[in-house]
């Protein structure tokens, strides 16, 4: 079964040619492309062959086109989003990053359970302009199958580079893909990303400092670099939508007209029992895997982004008052009805925690405020002296904020003491949500990024497995991260 993406308007594609950025589709079909094949420059998909993934990403600023005029886009291999990377659990991965930007960059393998040190998921590395670095690691044979996210993570540049277009999806194939009902579904990876308009406008009517404080959102809502692409489903068919929020700061509230979305995986992990949803909130860095059944009257149905208020403060974080169309599901043809899976993959309970820590997330404004006096020197404050703090302190790469022991289990209380949402993200080890605002979670699920609303308190549980070393946790509103909302975790 194929999942053709009908092209409506492809950003940048009009000028496609030598040296022109292509913002374009990376929808692909598993059946059609399952054979190993060469990886030409400009390929929309790069994969592994015989257990080895030999990949290359070139980061560059490329002239392209957005609705409204020419614009410079930041791309991997000339594309935004970058090529879809597809590997298998157990694969050896070598990924050469070449930096053709005018500023430092690096890579982060968001959600992968790999070492945070050396040539692994090491976000403390700098790849200077003109430089390159070979990331090398092996995925465990039992690495969860799921949708992951590759993006730049050089502190102080993360938001600019992601907002400008850098980032892409990484699929790890494994256990979840072998469940017969899941395997029978056709599949589309949808990278959700907003762009500034061609003249660089993010949110109108706000100074740059305020834009960054809220986290920049752009008015152009794209799916795989396209405005309102079509998704085909036959009557009776099953479509697996693999959603990645690769936006700098935008929180999506997704709904599919006439259809429920049946959740099968959250972030990088399958859940135990499918769960039908009317809407789905997806904060930056979060992923969700849903099945859609083609069981409605044949026609066209919009995938919508519903209004969402990301700040509890009057006038901050403006909300579009009408739903915005992201993509359109179109019925085409019919097949014998495909069933939904009844069960997926068990999610084991984590051991009882050895200790509980509290992380208070907040913003700090101006020089005089508590916690900011120490931070102004080194914490990467911008935006006119505004910044963000965890337990009163802005990020300092030379300070270890949290030390944990390998193989231990801890509860972390993530307390949003702020007037805006902060999606909390931990590298290397996935966690489980124990309770939200005191209410226990209904179903255990693996998460690595978690929306924490203004004023909310969430208890998560994590076991620090397999890898020692230094890594980070932070807000995945990347402007907030660059403005200090990040801490250093040392696993000994
Ligand atoms: Cu996707 Cu540390 O980030
Ligand atoms: Cu990450
Ligand atoms: Cu934040």
mmCIF file of C-alpha atoms in Angstrom, residues 125-486:
data_model
loop_
_atom_site.group_PDB
_atom_site.id
_atom_site.type_symbol
_atom_site.label_atom_id
_atom_site.label_comp_id
_atom_site.label_asym_id
_atom_site.label_seq_id
_atom_site.Cartn_x
_atom_site.Cartn_y
_atom_site.Cartn_z
ATOM 1 C CA UNK A 125 30.991 19.153 21.446
ATOM 2 C CA UNK A 126 31.559 22.069 19.121
ATOM 3 C CA UNK A 127 31.841 21.588 15.374
ATOM 4 C CA UNK A 128 33.318 24.911 14.222
ATOM 5 C CA UNK A 129 32.481 26.606 10.914
ATOM 6 C CA UNK A 130 34.202 24.633 8.154
ATOM 7 C CA UNK A 131 34.763 21.708 10.507
ATOM 8 C CA UNK A 132 33.310 18.235 10.652
ATOM 9 C CA UNK A 133 32.781 15.501 13.202
ATOM 10 C CA UNK A 134 32.006 11.821 12.911
ATOM 11 C CA UNK A 135 29.367 10.700 15.410
ATOM 12 C CA UNK A 136 29.725 6.970 16.034
ATOM 13 C CA UNK A 137 27.653 4.688 18.210
ATOM 14 C CA UNK A 138 25.904 1.340 18.184
ATOM 15 C CA UNK A 139 22.239 0.968 18.989
ATOM 16 C CA UNK A 140 21.499 -1.871 21.399
ATOM 17 C CA UNK A 141 19.707 -4.855 19.868
ATOM 18 C CA UNK A 142 16.796 -4.166 22.193
ATOM 19 C CA UNK A 143 16.768 -0.412 21.573
ATOM 20 C CA UNK A 144 13.124 0.668 21.441
ATOM 21 C CA UNK A 145 11.676 1.091 17.984
ATOM 22 C CA UNK A 146 10.407 4.593 17.572
ATOM 23 C CA UNK A 147 10.599 8.047 16.129
ATOM 24 C CA UNK A 148 13.547 10.160 17.226
ATOM 25 C CA UNK A 149 14.817 13.596 16.346
ATOM 26 C CA UNK A 150 18.189 14.836 15.137
ATOM 27 C CA UNK A 151 18.845 18.529 15.658
ATOM 28 C CA UNK A 152 21.595 21.014 16.513
ATOM 29 C CA UNK A 153 22.304 21.527 20.212
ATOM 30 C CA UNK A 154 25.079 24.068 20.502
ATOM 31 C CA UNK A 155 24.120 26.186 23.493
ATOM 32 C CA UNK A 156 23.297 29.727 22.417
ATOM 33 C CA UNK A 157 22.646 28.633 18.816
ATOM 34 C CA UNK A 158 20.081 25.856 19.226
ATOM 35 C CA UNK A 159 16.992 28.013 18.816
ATOM 36 C CA UNK A 160 18.322 30.079 15.892
ATOM 37 C CA UNK A 161 19.423 26.968 14.039
ATOM 38 C CA UNK A 162 16.272 24.949 14.622
ATOM 39 C CA UNK A 163 14.009 27.918 13.896
ATOM 40 C CA UNK A 164 16.025 28.553 10.719
ATOM 41 C CA UNK A 165 15.329 25.036 9.466
ATOM 42 C CA UNK A 166 17.817 22.513 10.865
ATOM 43 C CA UNK A 167 16.459 19.209 12.113
ATOM 44 C CA UNK A 168 15.095 15.923 10.902
ATOM 45 C CA UNK A 169 13.419 12.703 11.889
ATOM 46 C CA UNK A 170 15.212 9.482 12.743
ATOM 47 C CA UNK A 171 13.284 6.228 12.713
ATOM 48 C CA UNK A 172 14.545 3.204 14.618
ATOM 49 C CA UNK A 173 12.912 0.001 13.383
ATOM 50 C CA UNK A 174 12.288 -2.815 15.815
ATOM 51 C CA UNK A 175 9.688 -4.593 17.935
ATOM 52 C CA UNK A 176 6.757 -2.174 17.438
ATOM 53 C CA UNK A 177 7.084 -2.398 13.654
ATOM 54 C CA UNK A 178 6.664 -6.184 13.790
ATOM 55 C CA UNK A 179 3.209 -6.134 15.379
ATOM 56 C CA UNK A 180 1.080 -7.409 12.452
ATOM 57 C CA UNK A 181 -1.625 -4.713 12.573
ATOM 58 C CA UNK A 182 1.044 -1.998 12.793
ATOM 59 C CA UNK A 183 3.071 -3.565 9.992
ATOM 60 C CA UNK A 184 -0.032 -3.669 7.785
ATOM 61 C CA UNK A 185 -0.598 0.080 8.098
ATOM 62 C CA UNK A 186 0.844 2.452 5.563
ATOM 63 C CA UNK A 187 3.124 4.952 7.181
ATOM 64 C CA UNK A 188 3.911 8.643 6.985
ATOM 65 C CA UNK A 189 6.421 10.561 9.049
ATOM 66 C CA UNK A 190 5.124 14.095 9.570
ATOM 67 C CA UNK A 191 7.664 16.684 10.661
ATOM 68 C CA UNK A 192 5.737 19.673 12.029
ATOM 69 C CA UNK A 193 7.684 22.881 11.814
ATOM 70 C CA UNK A 194 6.807 26.536 11.639
ATOM 71 C CA UNK A 195 8.880 29.037 9.698
ATOM 72 C CA UNK A 196 9.209 32.783 9.969
ATOM 73 C CA UNK A 197 7.785 34.515 6.936
ATOM 74 C CA UNK A 198 10.184 35.409 4.135
ATOM 75 C CA UNK A 199 10.885 38.830 5.635
ATOM 76 C CA UNK A 200 11.937 37.169 8.871
ATOM 77 C CA UNK A 201 8.849 38.003 10.889
ATOM 78 C CA UNK A 202 8.132 35.672 13.719
ATOM 79 C CA UNK A 203 5.400 37.077 15.918
ATOM 80 C CA UNK A 204 4.284 40.464 14.749
ATOM 81 C CA UNK A 205 4.366 43.492 16.954
ATOM 82 C CA UNK A 206 6.847 42.249 19.504
ATOM 83 C CA UNK A 207 10.436 43.183 20.107
ATOM 84 C CA UNK A 208 13.051 40.504 19.588
ATOM 85 C CA UNK A 209 13.616 40.234 23.334
ATOM 86 C CA UNK A 210 9.969 39.463 23.967
ATOM 87 C CA UNK A 211 9.816 37.037 21.045
ATOM 88 C CA UNK A 212 12.683 35.068 22.481
ATOM 89 C CA UNK A 213 11.293 35.195 25.985
ATOM 90 C CA UNK A 214 8.113 33.532 24.747
ATOM 91 C CA UNK A 215 9.956 31.392 22.230
ATOM 92 C CA UNK A 216 9.740 32.273 18.554
ATOM 93 C CA UNK A 217 6.854 30.941 16.516
ATOM 94 C CA UNK A 218 6.502 31.517 12.794
ATOM 95 C CA UNK A 219 3.303 32.053 10.818
ATOM 96 C CA UNK A 220 4.089 29.390 8.183
ATOM 97 C CA UNK A 221 2.959 26.015 9.485
ATOM 98 C CA UNK A 222 4.554 23.281 7.422
ATOM 99 C CA UNK A 223 4.428 19.518 7.357
ATOM 100 C CA UNK A 224 7.617 18.078 5.874
ATOM 101 C CA UNK A 225 8.308 21.540 4.514
ATOM 102 C CA UNK A 226 4.982 21.767 2.711
ATOM 103 C CA UNK A 227 1.892 23.855 3.259
ATOM 104 C CA UNK A 228 -1.165 21.647 3.595
ATOM 105 C CA UNK A 229 0.097 18.447 1.957
ATOM 106 C CA UNK A 230 -2.396 15.697 1.150
ATOM 107 C CA UNK A 231 -2.359 12.326 2.872
ATOM 108 C CA UNK A 232 -4.095 9.446 1.153
ATOM 109 C CA UNK A 233 -6.068 6.729 2.887
ATOM 110 C CA UNK A 234 -8.185 4.020 1.258
ATOM 111 C CA UNK A 235 -11.596 3.238 2.736
ATOM 112 C CA UNK A 236 -10.971 0.455 5.218
ATOM 113 C CA UNK A 237 -7.249 1.248 5.353
ATOM 114 C CA UNK A 238 -5.015 2.030 8.279
ATOM 115 C CA UNK A 239 -2.610 4.960 8.218
ATOM 116 C CA UNK A 240 0.210 5.267 10.741
ATOM 117 C CA UNK A 241 1.066 8.904 11.284
ATOM 118 C CA UNK A 242 4.366 9.455 13.011
ATOM 119 C CA UNK A 243 4.331 12.997 14.283
ATOM 120 C CA UNK A 244 7.392 14.983 15.315
ATOM 121 C CA UNK A 245 7.186 18.523 16.605
ATOM 122 C CA UNK A 246 10.422 19.955 15.222
ATOM 123 C CA UNK A 247 9.414 23.555 15.908
ATOM 124 C CA UNK A 248 11.430 25.926 18.018
ATOM 125 C CA UNK A 249 8.641 26.825 20.423
ATOM 126 C CA UNK A 250 5.217 26.122 18.912
ATOM 127 C CA UNK A 251 2.953 23.754 20.821
ATOM 128 C CA UNK A 252 0.525 21.945 18.524
ATOM 129 C CA UNK A 253 -2.945 20.897 19.586
ATOM 130 C CA UNK A 254 -3.814 18.394 16.886
ATOM 131 C CA UNK A 255 -7.158 17.064 15.810
ATOM 132 C CA UNK A 256 -8.204 15.163 12.700
ATOM 133 C CA UNK A 257 -11.682 16.058 11.449
ATOM 134 C CA UNK A 258 -14.133 13.170 11.677
ATOM 135 C CA UNK A 259 -11.532 10.740 12.987
ATOM 136 C CA UNK A 260 -9.993 9.719 16.247
ATOM 137 C CA UNK A 261 -6.269 9.244 16.416
ATOM 138 C CA UNK A 262 -5.334 5.940 18.014
ATOM 139 C CA UNK A 263 -2.155 6.441 19.992
ATOM 140 C CA UNK A 264 0.364 3.574 19.835
ATOM 141 C CA UNK A 265 3.618 5.244 20.925
ATOM 142 C CA UNK A 266 4.721 8.322 22.826
ATOM 143 C CA UNK A 267 8.114 9.892 22.134
ATOM 144 C CA UNK A 268 10.457 6.945 21.578
ATOM 145 C CA UNK A 269 8.375 4.196 23.159
ATOM 146 C CA UNK A 270 5.366 2.043 22.368
ATOM 147 C CA UNK A 271 2.541 1.978 24.875
ATOM 148 C CA UNK A 272 0.896 -1.248 26.065
ATOM 149 C CA UNK A 273 -2.664 -0.635 24.886
ATOM 150 C CA UNK A 274 -3.792 1.603 22.012
ATOM 151 C CA UNK A 275 -5.664 4.677 23.178
ATOM 152 C CA UNK A 276 -8.164 6.569 20.998
ATOM 153 C CA UNK A 277 -7.787 10.343 21.212
ATOM 154 C CA UNK A 278 -9.914 13.227 19.990
ATOM 155 C CA UNK A 279 -6.970 15.576 20.191
ATOM 156 C CA UNK A 280 -3.291 15.418 20.865
ATOM 157 C CA UNK A 281 -1.033 18.046 22.387
ATOM 158 C CA UNK A 282 2.514 17.988 21.015
ATOM 159 C CA UNK A 283 5.158 20.262 22.523
ATOM 160 C CA UNK A 284 8.522 20.912 20.825
ATOM 161 C CA UNK A 285 10.631 17.744 20.798
ATOM 162 C CA UNK A 286 7.663 15.478 21.535
ATOM 163 C CA UNK A 287 6.617 12.691 19.166
ATOM 164 C CA UNK A 288 3.490 10.615 18.862
ATOM 165 C CA UNK A 289 2.671 7.603 16.760
ATOM 166 C CA UNK A 290 -1.023 7.296 15.902
ATOM 167 C CA UNK A 291 -3.131 5.022 13.736
ATOM 168 C CA UNK A 292 -5.983 6.447 11.703
ATOM 169 C CA UNK A 293 -8.729 4.172 10.419
ATOM 170 C CA UNK A 294 -10.276 4.932 7.049
ATOM 171 C CA UNK A 295 -13.742 4.211 8.391
ATOM 172 C CA UNK A 296 -15.625 7.451 7.595
ATOM 173 C CA UNK A 297 -17.573 8.637 4.576
ATOM 174 C CA UNK A 298 -15.025 8.989 1.763
ATOM 175 C CA UNK A 299 -13.969 12.605 1.365
ATOM 176 C CA UNK A 300 -11.381 15.085 2.590
ATOM 177 C CA UNK A 301 -10.689 15.755 6.257
ATOM 178 C CA UNK A 302 -8.345 18.365 7.670
ATOM 179 C CA UNK A 303 -5.566 17.721 10.144
ATOM 180 C CA UNK A 304 -5.995 20.784 12.332
ATOM 181 C CA UNK A 305 -3.934 22.750 14.770
ATOM 182 C CA UNK A 306 -6.455 24.001 17.343
ATOM 183 C CA UNK A 307 -5.955 27.208 19.325
ATOM 184 C CA UNK A 308 -3.703 26.766 22.325
ATOM 185 C CA UNK A 309 -2.634 29.282 24.942
ATOM 186 C CA UNK A 310 0.955 28.599 25.940
ATOM 187 C CA UNK A 311 1.131 31.285 28.553
ATOM 188 C CA UNK A 312 -1.068 32.018 31.506
ATOM 189 C CA UNK A 313 -0.239 35.686 31.184
ATOM 190 C CA UNK A 314 -2.627 38.121 29.528
ATOM 191 C CA UNK A 315 -1.482 39.088 26.075
ATOM 192 C CA UNK A 316 1.543 36.808 26.069
ATOM 193 C CA UNK A 317 1.771 33.921 23.642
ATOM 194 C CA UNK A 318 -0.958 35.060 21.298
ATOM 195 C CA UNK A 319 -3.391 32.452 20.167
ATOM 196 C CA UNK A 320 -4.756 32.081 16.685
ATOM 197 C CA UNK A 321 -8.505 32.192 17.244
ATOM 198 C CA UNK A 322 -9.351 29.772 14.462
ATOM 199 C CA UNK A 323 -8.030 26.275 13.775
ATOM 200 C CA UNK A 324 -5.208 26.176 11.242
ATOM 201 C CA UNK A 325 -5.001 23.492 8.569
ATOM 202 C CA UNK A 326 -1.765 21.493 8.624
ATOM 203 C CA UNK A 327 -2.551 18.741 6.113
ATOM 204 C CA UNK A 328 -5.530 17.078 4.466
ATOM 205 C CA UNK A 329 -6.505 13.433 4.630
ATOM 206 C CA UNK A 330 -8.033 12.320 1.342
ATOM 207 C CA UNK A 331 -9.912 9.080 0.808
ATOM 208 C CA UNK A 332 -8.806 7.239 -2.315
ATOM 209 C CA UNK A 333 -9.855 3.711 -3.267
ATOM 210 C CA UNK A 334 -10.756 1.028 -0.791
ATOM 211 C CA UNK A 335 -9.330 -2.118 0.788
ATOM 212 C CA UNK A 336 -10.723 -4.880 2.994
ATOM 213 C CA UNK A 337 -10.956 -3.303 6.475
ATOM 214 C CA UNK A 338 -7.744 -3.544 8.463
ATOM 215 C CA UNK A 339 -8.145 -4.052 12.225
ATOM 216 C CA UNK A 340 -6.507 -2.003 14.966
ATOM 217 C CA UNK A 341 -4.028 -3.813 17.206
ATOM 218 C CA UNK A 342 -5.451 -4.824 20.603
ATOM 219 C CA UNK A 343 -2.207 -4.819 22.510
ATOM 220 C CA UNK A 344 1.213 -3.399 21.777
ATOM 221 C CA UNK A 345 4.323 -3.637 23.943
ATOM 222 C CA UNK A 346 4.218 -3.890 27.745
ATOM 223 C CA UNK A 347 5.717 -0.952 29.635
ATOM 224 C CA UNK A 348 7.321 -2.325 32.808
ATOM 225 C CA UNK A 349 6.989 -0.363 36.031
ATOM 226 C CA UNK A 350 10.273 1.186 37.159
ATOM 227 C CA UNK A 351 11.701 0.279 40.590
ATOM 228 C CA UNK A 352 10.803 2.407 43.610
ATOM 229 C CA UNK A 353 12.894 5.599 43.632
ATOM 230 C CA UNK A 354 15.900 5.933 45.898
ATOM 231 C CA UNK A 355 15.320 9.641 46.220
ATOM 232 C CA UNK A 356 13.223 12.552 45.008
ATOM 233 C CA UNK A 357 14.582 15.800 43.640
ATOM 234 C CA UNK A 358 12.739 18.994 42.908
ATOM 235 C CA UNK A 359 13.358 21.161 39.839
ATOM 236 C CA UNK A 360 11.724 24.566 39.815
ATOM 237 C CA UNK A 361 11.473 26.172 36.360
ATOM 238 C CA UNK A 362 11.081 29.927 36.235
ATOM 239 C CA UNK A 363 11.994 33.086 34.409
ATOM 240 C CA UNK A 364 14.029 35.884 35.846
ATOM 241 C CA UNK A 365 13.958 39.439 34.636
ATOM 242 C CA UNK A 366 16.556 42.134 35.078
ATOM 243 C CA UNK A 367 19.864 42.240 36.913
ATOM 244 C CA UNK A 368 18.535 42.646 40.405
ATOM 245 C CA UNK A 369 16.565 39.473 40.797
ATOM 246 C CA UNK A 370 17.587 36.650 43.057
ATOM 247 C CA UNK A 371 19.450 33.932 41.271
ATOM 248 C CA UNK A 372 20.293 36.152 38.349
ATOM 249 C CA UNK A 373 23.204 38.026 39.869
ATOM 250 C CA UNK A 374 25.488 35.040 39.584
ATOM 251 C CA UNK A 375 24.144 33.995 36.251
ATOM 252 C CA UNK A 376 24.619 37.103 34.213
ATOM 253 C CA UNK A 377 28.287 36.416 33.635
ATOM 254 C CA UNK A 378 28.186 32.995 32.127
ATOM 255 C CA UNK A 379 24.691 31.810 31.533
ATOM 256 C CA UNK A 380 24.113 33.045 28.026
ATOM 257 C CA UNK A 381 21.526 35.651 28.938
ATOM 258 C CA UNK A 382 20.094 37.629 26.102
ATOM 259 C CA UNK A 383 16.911 39.443 25.348
ATOM 260 C CA UNK A 384 17.615 42.514 27.421
ATOM 261 C CA UNK A 385 18.622 40.852 30.673
ATOM 262 C CA UNK A 386 15.778 38.352 30.714
ATOM 263 C CA UNK A 387 16.487 34.734 31.204
ATOM 264 C CA UNK A 388 15.374 31.436 32.658
ATOM 265 C CA UNK A 389 16.522 29.467 35.656
ATOM 266 C CA UNK A 390 16.222 26.010 37.167
ATOM 267 C CA UNK A 391 16.252 26.154 40.974
ATOM 268 C CA UNK A 392 17.351 29.781 40.670
ATOM 269 C CA UNK A 393 20.318 29.160 38.401
ATOM 270 C CA UNK A 394 20.778 29.713 34.680
ATOM 271 C CA UNK A 395 22.719 27.138 32.648
ATOM 272 C CA UNK A 396 26.448 26.946 33.196
ATOM 273 C CA UNK A 397 28.242 24.199 31.247
ATOM 274 C CA UNK A 398 31.028 24.176 33.842
ATOM 275 C CA UNK A 399 28.765 23.454 36.790
ATOM 276 C CA UNK A 400 27.273 20.061 37.592
ATOM 277 C CA UNK A 401 23.763 20.612 38.893
ATOM 278 C CA UNK A 402 22.677 17.046 39.492
ATOM 279 C CA UNK A 403 24.772 13.970 40.263
ATOM 280 C CA UNK A 404 23.186 10.539 40.081
ATOM 281 C CA UNK A 405 24.465 6.969 40.290
ATOM 282 C CA UNK A 406 24.420 4.598 37.373
ATOM 283 C CA UNK A 407 21.493 2.132 37.603
ATOM 284 C CA UNK A 408 19.732 4.104 40.327
ATOM 285 C CA UNK A 409 16.106 5.169 40.070
ATOM 286 C CA UNK A 410 14.897 8.625 41.089
ATOM 287 C CA UNK A 411 11.700 10.617 41.118
ATOM 288 C CA UNK A 412 12.000 14.123 39.779
ATOM 289 C CA UNK A 413 9.385 16.672 40.641
ATOM 290 C CA UNK A 414 9.233 19.117 37.751
ATOM 291 C CA UNK A 415 7.620 22.258 39.096
ATOM 292 C CA UNK A 416 6.674 24.973 36.649
ATOM 293 C CA UNK A 417 6.792 28.116 38.778
ATOM 294 C CA UNK A 418 6.360 30.268 35.706
ATOM 295 C CA UNK A 419 3.573 32.003 33.801
ATOM 296 C CA UNK A 420 4.395 30.121 30.603
ATOM 297 C CA UNK A 421 4.598 26.463 29.593
ATOM 298 C CA UNK A 422 7.965 24.690 29.714
ATOM 299 C CA UNK A 423 8.268 21.332 27.930
ATOM 300 C CA UNK A 424 10.849 19.505 30.037
ATOM 301 C CA UNK A 425 13.316 17.207 28.289
ATOM 302 C CA UNK A 426 15.917 14.774 29.608
ATOM 303 C CA UNK A 427 18.683 13.319 27.440
ATOM 304 C CA UNK A 428 19.818 9.669 27.234
ATOM 305 C CA UNK A 429 17.287 7.956 29.543
ATOM 306 C CA UNK A 430 13.518 7.922 28.956
ATOM 307 C CA UNK A 431 11.263 8.435 31.963
ATOM 308 C CA UNK A 432 7.730 7.594 33.029
ATOM 309 C CA UNK A 433 5.193 10.070 34.321
ATOM 310 C CA UNK A 434 3.979 9.049 37.775
ATOM 311 C CA UNK A 435 1.549 11.866 38.454
ATOM 312 C CA UNK A 436 0.440 15.225 37.137
ATOM 313 C CA UNK A 437 -0.886 17.833 39.576
ATOM 314 C CA UNK A 438 -1.106 15.020 42.140
ATOM 315 C CA UNK A 439 -3.238 12.774 39.914
ATOM 316 C CA UNK A 440 -1.670 9.429 38.956
ATOM 317 C CA UNK A 441 -1.188 8.757 35.253
ATOM 318 C CA UNK A 442 -3.728 6.377 33.766
ATOM 319 C CA UNK A 443 -1.363 4.354 31.609
ATOM 320 C CA UNK A 444 2.395 3.890 31.924
ATOM 321 C CA UNK A 445 4.260 5.335 28.980
ATOM 322 C CA UNK A 446 7.803 6.183 28.007
ATOM 323 C CA UNK A 447 8.567 9.851 27.566
ATOM 324 C CA UNK A 448 11.667 11.957 27.070
ATOM 325 C CA UNK A 449 9.953 15.313 26.599
ATOM 326 C CA UNK A 450 7.014 16.433 28.667
ATOM 327 C CA UNK A 451 4.746 19.410 28.426
ATOM 328 C CA UNK A 452 4.597 21.117 31.846
ATOM 329 C CA UNK A 453 1.999 23.854 31.846
ATOM 330 C CA UNK A 454 2.401 27.141 33.649
ATOM 331 C CA UNK A 455 1.876 26.498 37.353
ATOM 332 C CA UNK A 456 1.802 22.721 36.967
ATOM 333 C CA UNK A 457 3.760 20.100 38.889
ATOM 334 C CA UNK A 458 4.649 16.711 37.407
ATOM 335 C CA UNK A 459 6.364 13.737 39.053
ATOM 336 C CA UNK A 460 8.490 11.635 36.712
ATOM 337 C CA UNK A 461 10.522 8.485 37.425
ATOM 338 C CA UNK A 462 13.752 7.568 35.683
ATOM 339 C CA UNK A 463 16.355 4.826 35.912
ATOM 340 C CA UNK A 464 19.818 5.897 34.780
ATOM 341 C CA UNK A 465 20.765 2.859 32.750
ATOM 342 C CA UNK A 466 23.865 1.671 30.937
ATOM 343 C CA UNK A 467 25.811 4.888 30.368
ATOM 344 C CA UNK A 468 27.865 7.144 32.614
ATOM 345 C CA UNK A 469 28.900 10.658 31.734
ATOM 346 C CA UNK A 470 27.735 14.218 31.568
ATOM 347 C CA UNK A 471 24.546 15.238 29.845
ATOM 348 C CA UNK A 472 21.688 17.753 30.190
ATOM 349 C CA UNK A 473 18.021 18.346 30.901
ATOM 350 C CA UNK A 474 16.271 21.458 29.702
ATOM 351 C CA UNK A 475 13.191 23.183 28.419
ATOM 352 C CA UNK A 476 12.571 22.201 24.791
ATOM 353 C CA UNK A 477 11.252 25.621 23.936
ATOM 354 C CA UNK A 478 14.725 26.175 22.501
ATOM 355 C CA UNK A 479 14.724 29.920 23.016
ATOM 356 C CA UNK A 480 14.214 29.164 26.715
ATOM 357 C CA UNK A 481 17.052 26.642 26.599
ATOM 358 C CA UNK A 482 19.391 29.172 24.966
ATOM 359 C CA UNK A 483 18.285 31.740 27.576
ATOM 360 C CA UNK A 484 19.403 29.519 30.433
ATOM 361 C CA UNK A 485 16.690 26.938 31.155
ATOM 362 C CA UNK A 486 19.055 23.955 31.161
#
